[in-house]
mmCIF file with all atom_site columns, C-alpha atoms in Angstrom:
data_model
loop_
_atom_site.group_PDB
_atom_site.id
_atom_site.type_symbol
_atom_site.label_atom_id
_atom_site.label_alt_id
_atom_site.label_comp_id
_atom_site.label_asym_id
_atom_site.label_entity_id
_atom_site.label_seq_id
_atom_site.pdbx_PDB_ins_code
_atom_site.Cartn_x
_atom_site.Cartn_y
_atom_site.Cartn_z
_atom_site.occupancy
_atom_site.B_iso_or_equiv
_atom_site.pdbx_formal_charge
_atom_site.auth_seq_id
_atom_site.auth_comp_id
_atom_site.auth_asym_id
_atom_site.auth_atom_id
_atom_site.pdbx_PDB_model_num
ATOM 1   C CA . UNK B 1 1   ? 19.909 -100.292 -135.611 1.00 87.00 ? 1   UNK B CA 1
ATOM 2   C CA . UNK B 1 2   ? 19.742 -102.367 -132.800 1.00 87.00 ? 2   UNK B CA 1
ATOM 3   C CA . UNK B 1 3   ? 16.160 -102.517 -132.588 1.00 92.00 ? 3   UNK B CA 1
ATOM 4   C CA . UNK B 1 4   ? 16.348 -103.282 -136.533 1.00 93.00 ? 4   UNK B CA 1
ATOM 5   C CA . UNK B 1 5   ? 18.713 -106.044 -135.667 1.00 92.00 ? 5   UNK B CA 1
ATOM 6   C CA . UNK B 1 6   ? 16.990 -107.860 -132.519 1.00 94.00 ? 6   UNK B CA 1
ATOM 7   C CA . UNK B 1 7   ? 13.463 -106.776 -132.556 1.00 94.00 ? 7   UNK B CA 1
ATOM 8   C CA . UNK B 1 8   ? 11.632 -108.032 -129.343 1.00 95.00 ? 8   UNK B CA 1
ATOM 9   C CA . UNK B 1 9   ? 13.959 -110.694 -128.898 1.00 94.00 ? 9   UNK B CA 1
ATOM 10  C CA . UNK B 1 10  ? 11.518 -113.599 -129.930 1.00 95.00 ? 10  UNK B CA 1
ATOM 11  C CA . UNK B 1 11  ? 13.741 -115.159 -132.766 1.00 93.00 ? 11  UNK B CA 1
ATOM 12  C CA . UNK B 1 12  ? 16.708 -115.400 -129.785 1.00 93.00 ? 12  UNK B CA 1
ATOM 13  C CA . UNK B 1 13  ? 14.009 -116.882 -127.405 1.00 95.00 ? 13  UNK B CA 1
ATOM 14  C CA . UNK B 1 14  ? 14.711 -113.727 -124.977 1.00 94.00 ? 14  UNK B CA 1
ATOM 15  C CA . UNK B 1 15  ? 12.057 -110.948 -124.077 1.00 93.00 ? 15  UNK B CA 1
ATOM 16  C CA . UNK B 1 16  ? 13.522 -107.075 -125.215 1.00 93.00 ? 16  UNK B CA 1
ATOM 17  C CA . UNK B 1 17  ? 11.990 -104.134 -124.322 1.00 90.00 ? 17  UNK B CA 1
ATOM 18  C CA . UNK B 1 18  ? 13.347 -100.775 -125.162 1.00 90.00 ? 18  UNK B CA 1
ATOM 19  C CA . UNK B 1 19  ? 13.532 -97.240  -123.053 1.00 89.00 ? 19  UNK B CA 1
ATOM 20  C CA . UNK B 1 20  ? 14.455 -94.118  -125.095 1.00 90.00 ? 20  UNK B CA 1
ATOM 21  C CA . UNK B 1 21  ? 15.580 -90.590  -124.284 1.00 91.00 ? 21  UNK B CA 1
ATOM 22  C CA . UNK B 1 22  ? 13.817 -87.938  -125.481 1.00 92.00 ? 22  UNK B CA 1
ATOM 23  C CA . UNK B 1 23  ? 16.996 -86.345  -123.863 1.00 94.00 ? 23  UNK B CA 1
ATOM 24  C CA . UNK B 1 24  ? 20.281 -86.758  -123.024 1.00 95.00 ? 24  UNK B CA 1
ATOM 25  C CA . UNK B 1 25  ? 20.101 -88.133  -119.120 1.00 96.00 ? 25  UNK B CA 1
ATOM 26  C CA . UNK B 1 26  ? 23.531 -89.071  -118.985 1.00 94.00 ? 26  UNK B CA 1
ATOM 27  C CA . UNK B 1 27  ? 25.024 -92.507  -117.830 1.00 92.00 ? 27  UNK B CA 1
ATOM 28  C CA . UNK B 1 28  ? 22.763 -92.806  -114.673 1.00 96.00 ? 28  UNK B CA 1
ATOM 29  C CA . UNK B 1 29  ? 19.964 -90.633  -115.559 1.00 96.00 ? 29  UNK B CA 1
ATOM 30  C CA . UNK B 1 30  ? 18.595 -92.878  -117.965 1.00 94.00 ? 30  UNK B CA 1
ATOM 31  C CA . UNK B 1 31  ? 17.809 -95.404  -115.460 1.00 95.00 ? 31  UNK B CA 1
ATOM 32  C CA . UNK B 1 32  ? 14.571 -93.345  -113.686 1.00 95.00 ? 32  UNK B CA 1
ATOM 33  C CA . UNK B 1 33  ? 13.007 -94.269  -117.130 1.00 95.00 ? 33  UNK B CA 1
ATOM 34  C CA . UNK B 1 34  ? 12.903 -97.964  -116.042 1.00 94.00 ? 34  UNK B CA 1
ATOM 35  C CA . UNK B 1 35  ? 8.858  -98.869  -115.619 1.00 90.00 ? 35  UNK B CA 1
ATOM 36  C CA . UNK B 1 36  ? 9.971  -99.678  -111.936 1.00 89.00 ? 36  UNK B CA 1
ATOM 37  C CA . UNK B 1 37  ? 13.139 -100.454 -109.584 1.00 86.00 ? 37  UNK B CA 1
ATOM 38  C CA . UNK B 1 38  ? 14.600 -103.986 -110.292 1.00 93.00 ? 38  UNK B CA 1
ATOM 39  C CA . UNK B 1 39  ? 14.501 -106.274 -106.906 1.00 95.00 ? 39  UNK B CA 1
ATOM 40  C CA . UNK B 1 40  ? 17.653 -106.986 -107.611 1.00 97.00 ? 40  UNK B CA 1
ATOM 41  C CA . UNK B 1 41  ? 20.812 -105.888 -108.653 1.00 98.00 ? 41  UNK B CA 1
ATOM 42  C CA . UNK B 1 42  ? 21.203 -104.854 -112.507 1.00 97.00 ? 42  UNK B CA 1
ATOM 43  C CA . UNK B 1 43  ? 24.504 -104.959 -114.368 1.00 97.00 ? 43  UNK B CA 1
ATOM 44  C CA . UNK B 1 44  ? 24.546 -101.303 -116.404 1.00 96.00 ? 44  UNK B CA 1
ATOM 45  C CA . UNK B 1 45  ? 27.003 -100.983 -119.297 1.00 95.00 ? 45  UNK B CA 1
ATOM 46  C CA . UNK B 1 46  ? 28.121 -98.111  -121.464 1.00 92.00 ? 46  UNK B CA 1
ATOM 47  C CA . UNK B 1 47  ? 26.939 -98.873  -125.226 1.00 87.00 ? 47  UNK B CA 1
ATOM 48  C CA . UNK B 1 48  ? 30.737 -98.028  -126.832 1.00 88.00 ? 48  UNK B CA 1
ATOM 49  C CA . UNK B 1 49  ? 32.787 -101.520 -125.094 1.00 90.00 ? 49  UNK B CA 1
ATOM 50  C CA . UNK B 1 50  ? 33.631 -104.546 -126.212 1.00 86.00 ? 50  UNK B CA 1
ATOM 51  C CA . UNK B 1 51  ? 34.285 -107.237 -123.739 1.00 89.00 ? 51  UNK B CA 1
ATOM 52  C CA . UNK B 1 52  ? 34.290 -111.029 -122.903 1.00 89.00 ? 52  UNK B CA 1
ATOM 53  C CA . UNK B 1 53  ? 33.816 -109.809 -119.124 1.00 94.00 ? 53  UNK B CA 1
ATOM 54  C CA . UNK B 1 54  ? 32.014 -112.410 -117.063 1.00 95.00 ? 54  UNK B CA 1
ATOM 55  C CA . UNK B 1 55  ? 29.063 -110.898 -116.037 1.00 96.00 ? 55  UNK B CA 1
ATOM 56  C CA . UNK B 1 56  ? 27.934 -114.122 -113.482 1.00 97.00 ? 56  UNK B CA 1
ATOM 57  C CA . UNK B 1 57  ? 31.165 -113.655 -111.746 1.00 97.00 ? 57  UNK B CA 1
ATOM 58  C CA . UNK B 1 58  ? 30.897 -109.556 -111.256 1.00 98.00 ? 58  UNK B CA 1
ATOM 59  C CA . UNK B 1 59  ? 27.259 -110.010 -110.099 1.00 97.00 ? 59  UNK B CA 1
ATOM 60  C CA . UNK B 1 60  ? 28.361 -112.898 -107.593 1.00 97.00 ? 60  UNK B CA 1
ATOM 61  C CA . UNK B 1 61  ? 31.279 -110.426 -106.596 1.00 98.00 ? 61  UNK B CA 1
ATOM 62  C CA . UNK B 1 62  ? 29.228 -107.526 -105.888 1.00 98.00 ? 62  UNK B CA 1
ATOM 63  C CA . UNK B 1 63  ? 26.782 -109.737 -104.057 1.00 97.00 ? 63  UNK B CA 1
ATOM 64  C CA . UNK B 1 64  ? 29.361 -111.782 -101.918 1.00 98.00 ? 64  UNK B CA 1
ATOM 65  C CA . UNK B 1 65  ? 30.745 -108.009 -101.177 1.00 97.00 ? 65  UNK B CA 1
ATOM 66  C CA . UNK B 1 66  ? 27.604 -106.374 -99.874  1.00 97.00 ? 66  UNK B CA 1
ATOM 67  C CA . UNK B 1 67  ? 28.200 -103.240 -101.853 1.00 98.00 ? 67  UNK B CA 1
ATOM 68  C CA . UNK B 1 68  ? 25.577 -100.700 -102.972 1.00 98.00 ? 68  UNK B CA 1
ATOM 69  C CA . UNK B 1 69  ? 27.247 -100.343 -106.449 1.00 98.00 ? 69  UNK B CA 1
ATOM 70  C CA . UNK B 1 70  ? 30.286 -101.704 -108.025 1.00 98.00 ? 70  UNK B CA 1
ATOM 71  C CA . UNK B 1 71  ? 32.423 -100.692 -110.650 1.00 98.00 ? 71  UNK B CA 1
ATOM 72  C CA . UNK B 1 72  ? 34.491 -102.618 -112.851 1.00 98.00 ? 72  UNK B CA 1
ATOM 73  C CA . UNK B 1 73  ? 38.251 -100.953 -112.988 1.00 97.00 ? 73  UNK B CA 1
ATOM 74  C CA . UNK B 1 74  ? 40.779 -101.630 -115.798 1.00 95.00 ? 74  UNK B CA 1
ATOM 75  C CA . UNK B 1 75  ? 44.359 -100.987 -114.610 1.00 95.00 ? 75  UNK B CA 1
ATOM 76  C CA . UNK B 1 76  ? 45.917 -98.139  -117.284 1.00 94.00 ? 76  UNK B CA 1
ATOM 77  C CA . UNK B 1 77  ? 49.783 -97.519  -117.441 1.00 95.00 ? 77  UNK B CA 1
ATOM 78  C CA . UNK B 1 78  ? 51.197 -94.383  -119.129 1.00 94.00 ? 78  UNK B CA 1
ATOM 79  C CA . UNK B 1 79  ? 54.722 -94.360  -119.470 1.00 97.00 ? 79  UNK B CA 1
ATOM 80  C CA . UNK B 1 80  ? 56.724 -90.664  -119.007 1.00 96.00 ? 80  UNK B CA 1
ATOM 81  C CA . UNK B 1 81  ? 58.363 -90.174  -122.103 1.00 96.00 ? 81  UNK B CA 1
ATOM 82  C CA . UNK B 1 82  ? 61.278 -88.262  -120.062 1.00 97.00 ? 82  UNK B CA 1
ATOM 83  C CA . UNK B 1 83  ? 63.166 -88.715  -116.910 1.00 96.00 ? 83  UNK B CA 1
ATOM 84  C CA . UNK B 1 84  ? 61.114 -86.921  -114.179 1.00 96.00 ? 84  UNK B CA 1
ATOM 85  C CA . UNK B 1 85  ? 62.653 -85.093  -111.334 1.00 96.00 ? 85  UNK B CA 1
ATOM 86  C CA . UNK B 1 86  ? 61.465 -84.265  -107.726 1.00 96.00 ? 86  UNK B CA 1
ATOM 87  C CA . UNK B 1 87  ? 62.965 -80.688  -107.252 1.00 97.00 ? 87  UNK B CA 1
ATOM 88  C CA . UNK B 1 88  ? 63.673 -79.821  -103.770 1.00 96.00 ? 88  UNK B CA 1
ATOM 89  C CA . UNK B 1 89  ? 64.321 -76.958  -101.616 1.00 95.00 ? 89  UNK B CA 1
ATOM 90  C CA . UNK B 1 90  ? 66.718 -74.080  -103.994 1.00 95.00 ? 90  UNK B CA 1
ATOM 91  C CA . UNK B 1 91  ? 66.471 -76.044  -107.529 1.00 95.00 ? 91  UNK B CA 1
ATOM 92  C CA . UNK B 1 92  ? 68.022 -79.633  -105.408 1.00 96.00 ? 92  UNK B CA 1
ATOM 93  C CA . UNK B 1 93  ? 67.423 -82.063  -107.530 1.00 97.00 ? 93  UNK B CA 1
ATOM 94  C CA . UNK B 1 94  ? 66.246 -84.599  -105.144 1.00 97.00 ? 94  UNK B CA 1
ATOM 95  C CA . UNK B 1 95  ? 65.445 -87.895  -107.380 1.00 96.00 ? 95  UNK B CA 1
ATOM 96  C CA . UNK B 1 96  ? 65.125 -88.035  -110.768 1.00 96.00 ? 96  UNK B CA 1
ATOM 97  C CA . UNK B 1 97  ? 63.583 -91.038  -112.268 1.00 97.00 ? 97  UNK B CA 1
ATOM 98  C CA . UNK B 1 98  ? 64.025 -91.883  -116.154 1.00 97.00 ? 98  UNK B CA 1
ATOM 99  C CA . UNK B 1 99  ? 60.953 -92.762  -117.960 1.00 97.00 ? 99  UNK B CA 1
ATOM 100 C CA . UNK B 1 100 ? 58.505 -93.864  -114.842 1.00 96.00 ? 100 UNK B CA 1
ATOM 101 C CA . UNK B 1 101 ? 55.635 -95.565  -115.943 1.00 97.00 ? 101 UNK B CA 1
ATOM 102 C CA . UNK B 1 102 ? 52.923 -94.272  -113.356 1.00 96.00 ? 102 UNK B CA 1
ATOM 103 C CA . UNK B 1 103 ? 49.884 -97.414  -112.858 1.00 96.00 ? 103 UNK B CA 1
ATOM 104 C CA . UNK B 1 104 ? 46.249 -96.356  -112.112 1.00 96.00 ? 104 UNK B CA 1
ATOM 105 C CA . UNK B 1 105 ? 42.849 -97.926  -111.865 1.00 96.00 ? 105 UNK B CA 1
ATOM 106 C CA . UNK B 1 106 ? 40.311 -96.412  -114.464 1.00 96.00 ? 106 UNK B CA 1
ATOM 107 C CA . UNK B 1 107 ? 36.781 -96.658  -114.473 1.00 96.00 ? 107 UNK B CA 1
ATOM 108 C CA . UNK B 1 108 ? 35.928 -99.924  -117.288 1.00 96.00 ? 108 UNK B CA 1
ATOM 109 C CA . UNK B 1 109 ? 32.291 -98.723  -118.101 1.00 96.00 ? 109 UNK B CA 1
ATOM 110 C CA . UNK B 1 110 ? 30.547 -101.107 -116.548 1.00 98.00 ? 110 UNK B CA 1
ATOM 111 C CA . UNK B 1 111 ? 28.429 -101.244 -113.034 1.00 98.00 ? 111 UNK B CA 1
ATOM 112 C CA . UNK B 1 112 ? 26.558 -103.632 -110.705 1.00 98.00 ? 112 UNK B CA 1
ATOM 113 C CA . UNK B 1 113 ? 23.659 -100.749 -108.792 1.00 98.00 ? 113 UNK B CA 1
ATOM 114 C CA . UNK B 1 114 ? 22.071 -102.238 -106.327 1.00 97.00 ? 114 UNK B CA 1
ATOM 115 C CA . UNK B 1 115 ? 18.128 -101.535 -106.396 1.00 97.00 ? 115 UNK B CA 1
ATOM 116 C CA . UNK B 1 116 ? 18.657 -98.984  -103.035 1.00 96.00 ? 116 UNK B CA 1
ATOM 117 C CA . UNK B 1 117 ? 21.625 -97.062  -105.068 1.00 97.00 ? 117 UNK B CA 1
ATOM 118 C CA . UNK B 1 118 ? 18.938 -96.509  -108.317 1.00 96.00 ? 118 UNK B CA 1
ATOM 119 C CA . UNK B 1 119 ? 16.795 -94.827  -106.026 1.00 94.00 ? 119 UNK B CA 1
ATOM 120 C CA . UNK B 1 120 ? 19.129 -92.401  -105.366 1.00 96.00 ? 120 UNK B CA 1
ATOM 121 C CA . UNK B 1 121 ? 18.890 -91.454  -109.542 1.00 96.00 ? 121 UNK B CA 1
ATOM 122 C CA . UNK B 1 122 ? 16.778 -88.612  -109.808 1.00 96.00 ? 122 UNK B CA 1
ATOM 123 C CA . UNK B 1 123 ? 13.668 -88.752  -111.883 1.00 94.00 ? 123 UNK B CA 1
ATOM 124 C CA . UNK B 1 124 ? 14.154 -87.497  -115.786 1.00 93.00 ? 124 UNK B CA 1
ATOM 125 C CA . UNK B 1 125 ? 17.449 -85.342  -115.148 1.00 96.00 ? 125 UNK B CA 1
ATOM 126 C CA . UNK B 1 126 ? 20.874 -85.520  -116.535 1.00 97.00 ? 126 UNK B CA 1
ATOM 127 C CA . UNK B 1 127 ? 23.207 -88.049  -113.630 1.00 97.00 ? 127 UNK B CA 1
ATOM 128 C CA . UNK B 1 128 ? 25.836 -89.370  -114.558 1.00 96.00 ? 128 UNK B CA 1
ATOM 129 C CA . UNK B 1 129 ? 27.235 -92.572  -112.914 1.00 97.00 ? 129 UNK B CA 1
ATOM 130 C CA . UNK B 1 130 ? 30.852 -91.193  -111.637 1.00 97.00 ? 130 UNK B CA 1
ATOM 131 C CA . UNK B 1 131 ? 28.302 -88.188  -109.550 1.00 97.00 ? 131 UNK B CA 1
ATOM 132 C CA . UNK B 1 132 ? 26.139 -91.346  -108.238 1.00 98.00 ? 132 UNK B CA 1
ATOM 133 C CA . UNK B 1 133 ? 29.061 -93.195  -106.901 1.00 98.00 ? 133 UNK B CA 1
ATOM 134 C CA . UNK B 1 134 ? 30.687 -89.867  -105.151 1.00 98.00 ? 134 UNK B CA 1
ATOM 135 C CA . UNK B 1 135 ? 26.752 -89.793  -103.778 1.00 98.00 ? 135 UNK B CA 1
ATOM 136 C CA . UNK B 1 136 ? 26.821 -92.968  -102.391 1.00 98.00 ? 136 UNK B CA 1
ATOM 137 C CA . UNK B 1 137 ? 30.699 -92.633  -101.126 1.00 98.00 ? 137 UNK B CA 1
ATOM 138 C CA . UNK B 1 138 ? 29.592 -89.089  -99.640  1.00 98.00 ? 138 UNK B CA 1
ATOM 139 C CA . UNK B 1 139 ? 26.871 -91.165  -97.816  1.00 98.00 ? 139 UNK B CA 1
ATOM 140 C CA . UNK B 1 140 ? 29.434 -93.681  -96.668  1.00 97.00 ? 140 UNK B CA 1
ATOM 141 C CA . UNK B 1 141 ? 27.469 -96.466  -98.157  1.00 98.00 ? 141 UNK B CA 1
ATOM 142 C CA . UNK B 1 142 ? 29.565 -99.472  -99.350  1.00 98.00 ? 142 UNK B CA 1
ATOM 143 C CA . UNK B 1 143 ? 30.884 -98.640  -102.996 1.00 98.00 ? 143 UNK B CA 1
ATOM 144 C CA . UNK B 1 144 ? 32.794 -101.026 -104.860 1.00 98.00 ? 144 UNK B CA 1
ATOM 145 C CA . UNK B 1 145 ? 35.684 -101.643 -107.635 1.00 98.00 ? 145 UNK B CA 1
ATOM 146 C CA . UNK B 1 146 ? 36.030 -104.785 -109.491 1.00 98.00 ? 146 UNK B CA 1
ATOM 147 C CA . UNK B 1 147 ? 39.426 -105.960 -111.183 1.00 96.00 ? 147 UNK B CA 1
ATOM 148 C CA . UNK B 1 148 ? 38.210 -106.140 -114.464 1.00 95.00 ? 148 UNK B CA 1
ATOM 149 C CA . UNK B 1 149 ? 41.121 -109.039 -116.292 1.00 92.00 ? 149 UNK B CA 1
ATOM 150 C CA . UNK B 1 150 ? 39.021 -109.848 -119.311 1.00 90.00 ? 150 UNK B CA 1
ATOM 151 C CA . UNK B 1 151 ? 38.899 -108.752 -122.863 1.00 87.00 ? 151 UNK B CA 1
ATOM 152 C CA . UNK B 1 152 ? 37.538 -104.773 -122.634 1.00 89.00 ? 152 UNK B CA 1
ATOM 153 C CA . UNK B 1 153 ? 38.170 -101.779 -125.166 1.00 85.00 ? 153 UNK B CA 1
ATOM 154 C CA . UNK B 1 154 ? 36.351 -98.848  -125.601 1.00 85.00 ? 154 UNK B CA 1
ATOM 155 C CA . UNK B 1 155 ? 34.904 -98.492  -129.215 1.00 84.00 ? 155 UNK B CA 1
ATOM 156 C CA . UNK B 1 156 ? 34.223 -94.841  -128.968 1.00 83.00 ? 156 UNK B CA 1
ATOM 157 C CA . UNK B 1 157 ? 36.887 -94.106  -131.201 1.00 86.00 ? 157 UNK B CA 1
ATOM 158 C CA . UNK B 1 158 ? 37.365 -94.698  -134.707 1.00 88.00 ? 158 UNK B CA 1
ATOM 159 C CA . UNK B 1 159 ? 40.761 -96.606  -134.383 1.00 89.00 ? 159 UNK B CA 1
ATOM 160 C CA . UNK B 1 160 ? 39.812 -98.618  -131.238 1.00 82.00 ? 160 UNK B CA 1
ATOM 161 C CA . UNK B 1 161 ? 37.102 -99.869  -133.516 1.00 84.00 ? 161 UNK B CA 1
ATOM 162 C CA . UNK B 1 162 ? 38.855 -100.855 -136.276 1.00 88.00 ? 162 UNK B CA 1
ATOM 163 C CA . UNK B 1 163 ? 41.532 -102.561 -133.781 1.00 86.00 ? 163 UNK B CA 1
ATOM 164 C CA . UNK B 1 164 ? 38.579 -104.334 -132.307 1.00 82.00 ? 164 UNK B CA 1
ATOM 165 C CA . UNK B 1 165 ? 37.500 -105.274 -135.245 1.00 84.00 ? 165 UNK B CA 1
ATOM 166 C CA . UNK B 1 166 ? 41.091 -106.889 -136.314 1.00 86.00 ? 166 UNK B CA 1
ATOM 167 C CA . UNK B 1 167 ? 41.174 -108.281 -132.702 1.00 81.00 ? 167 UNK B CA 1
ATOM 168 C CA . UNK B 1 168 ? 37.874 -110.050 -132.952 1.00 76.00 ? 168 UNK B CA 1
ATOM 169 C CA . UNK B 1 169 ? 38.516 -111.207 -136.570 1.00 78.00 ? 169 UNK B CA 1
ATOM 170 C CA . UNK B 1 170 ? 42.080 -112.614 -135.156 1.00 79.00 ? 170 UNK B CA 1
ATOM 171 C CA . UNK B 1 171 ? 39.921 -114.473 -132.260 1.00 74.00 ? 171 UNK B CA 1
ATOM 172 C CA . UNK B 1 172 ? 37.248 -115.494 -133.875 1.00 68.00 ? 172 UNK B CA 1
ATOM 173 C CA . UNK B 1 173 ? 38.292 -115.488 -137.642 1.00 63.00 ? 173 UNK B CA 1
#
């Protein structure tokens, strides 16, 4: 469909080539398919978001930060639908705590590699990004996170699509 929809890019004034799988290669896999490794850092994206993040200012980031990779975080509450207690020594109740809402980063999707970190991708096998980045942390070269603040949802799901799809209506109606 989206070949269908943007053919080679020439009606957009842009230049699109394509790479498929024959296979599933995972998140990071796919990337060994590219006809070489980009000079430069490339921006890589899962297919299933939806953002207004700006992409200038995350490759500037990563850049200005020297990293290998980056990865864009999203900050995720969940709030505990009960009051949670720290139990002690005997059954003490130590603390208890009524309806925490525990605060974490999560990993947005999206990823600045630099072109040493893609060579790390091995060729034609299933690699997903989270097992590139513990590579390159086992490695102990420079990985990244980026506070990601702008529009982002994750489309995979039926209802996040249709909410999307109200959100982006609302926005842009």
């Amino acid at each position: 469909m989206i070949q269908d929809h943007f053919g080679n890019g020439d009606s957009l004034g842009v230049n699109i080539q394509y790479i498929t799988e024959d296979r599933r290669l995972g998140t990071a896999g796919a990337l060994s398919l590219l006809p070489e490794v980009p000079q430069e850092p490339i921006i890589v994206m899962n297919g299933d978001l939806l953002t207004k993040v700006d992409f200038v200012r995350l490759l500037e980031f990563h850049n200005k930060q020297g990293f290998a990779a980056t990865m864009a975080v999203r900050e995720y509450s969940y709030q505990v639908p009960y009051g949670v207690l720290h139990i002690g020594d005997g059954y003490r109740i130590e603390q208890l705590t009524e309806k925490p809402v525990e605060r974490y980063y999560v990993n947005a999707g999206i990823y600045v590699l630099s072109p040493e970190a893609l060579q790390l991708v091995p060729d034609q096998k299933f690699y997903d990004m989270p097992t590139l980045f513990q590579r390159l942390m086992d490695m102990q070269w420079p990985v990244g996170s980026f506070p990601l603040r702008d529009y982002w949802i994750d489309i995979g799901r039926i209802e996040d699509l249709e909410r999307a799809s109200a959100e982006f209506a609302e926005m842009f109606g």
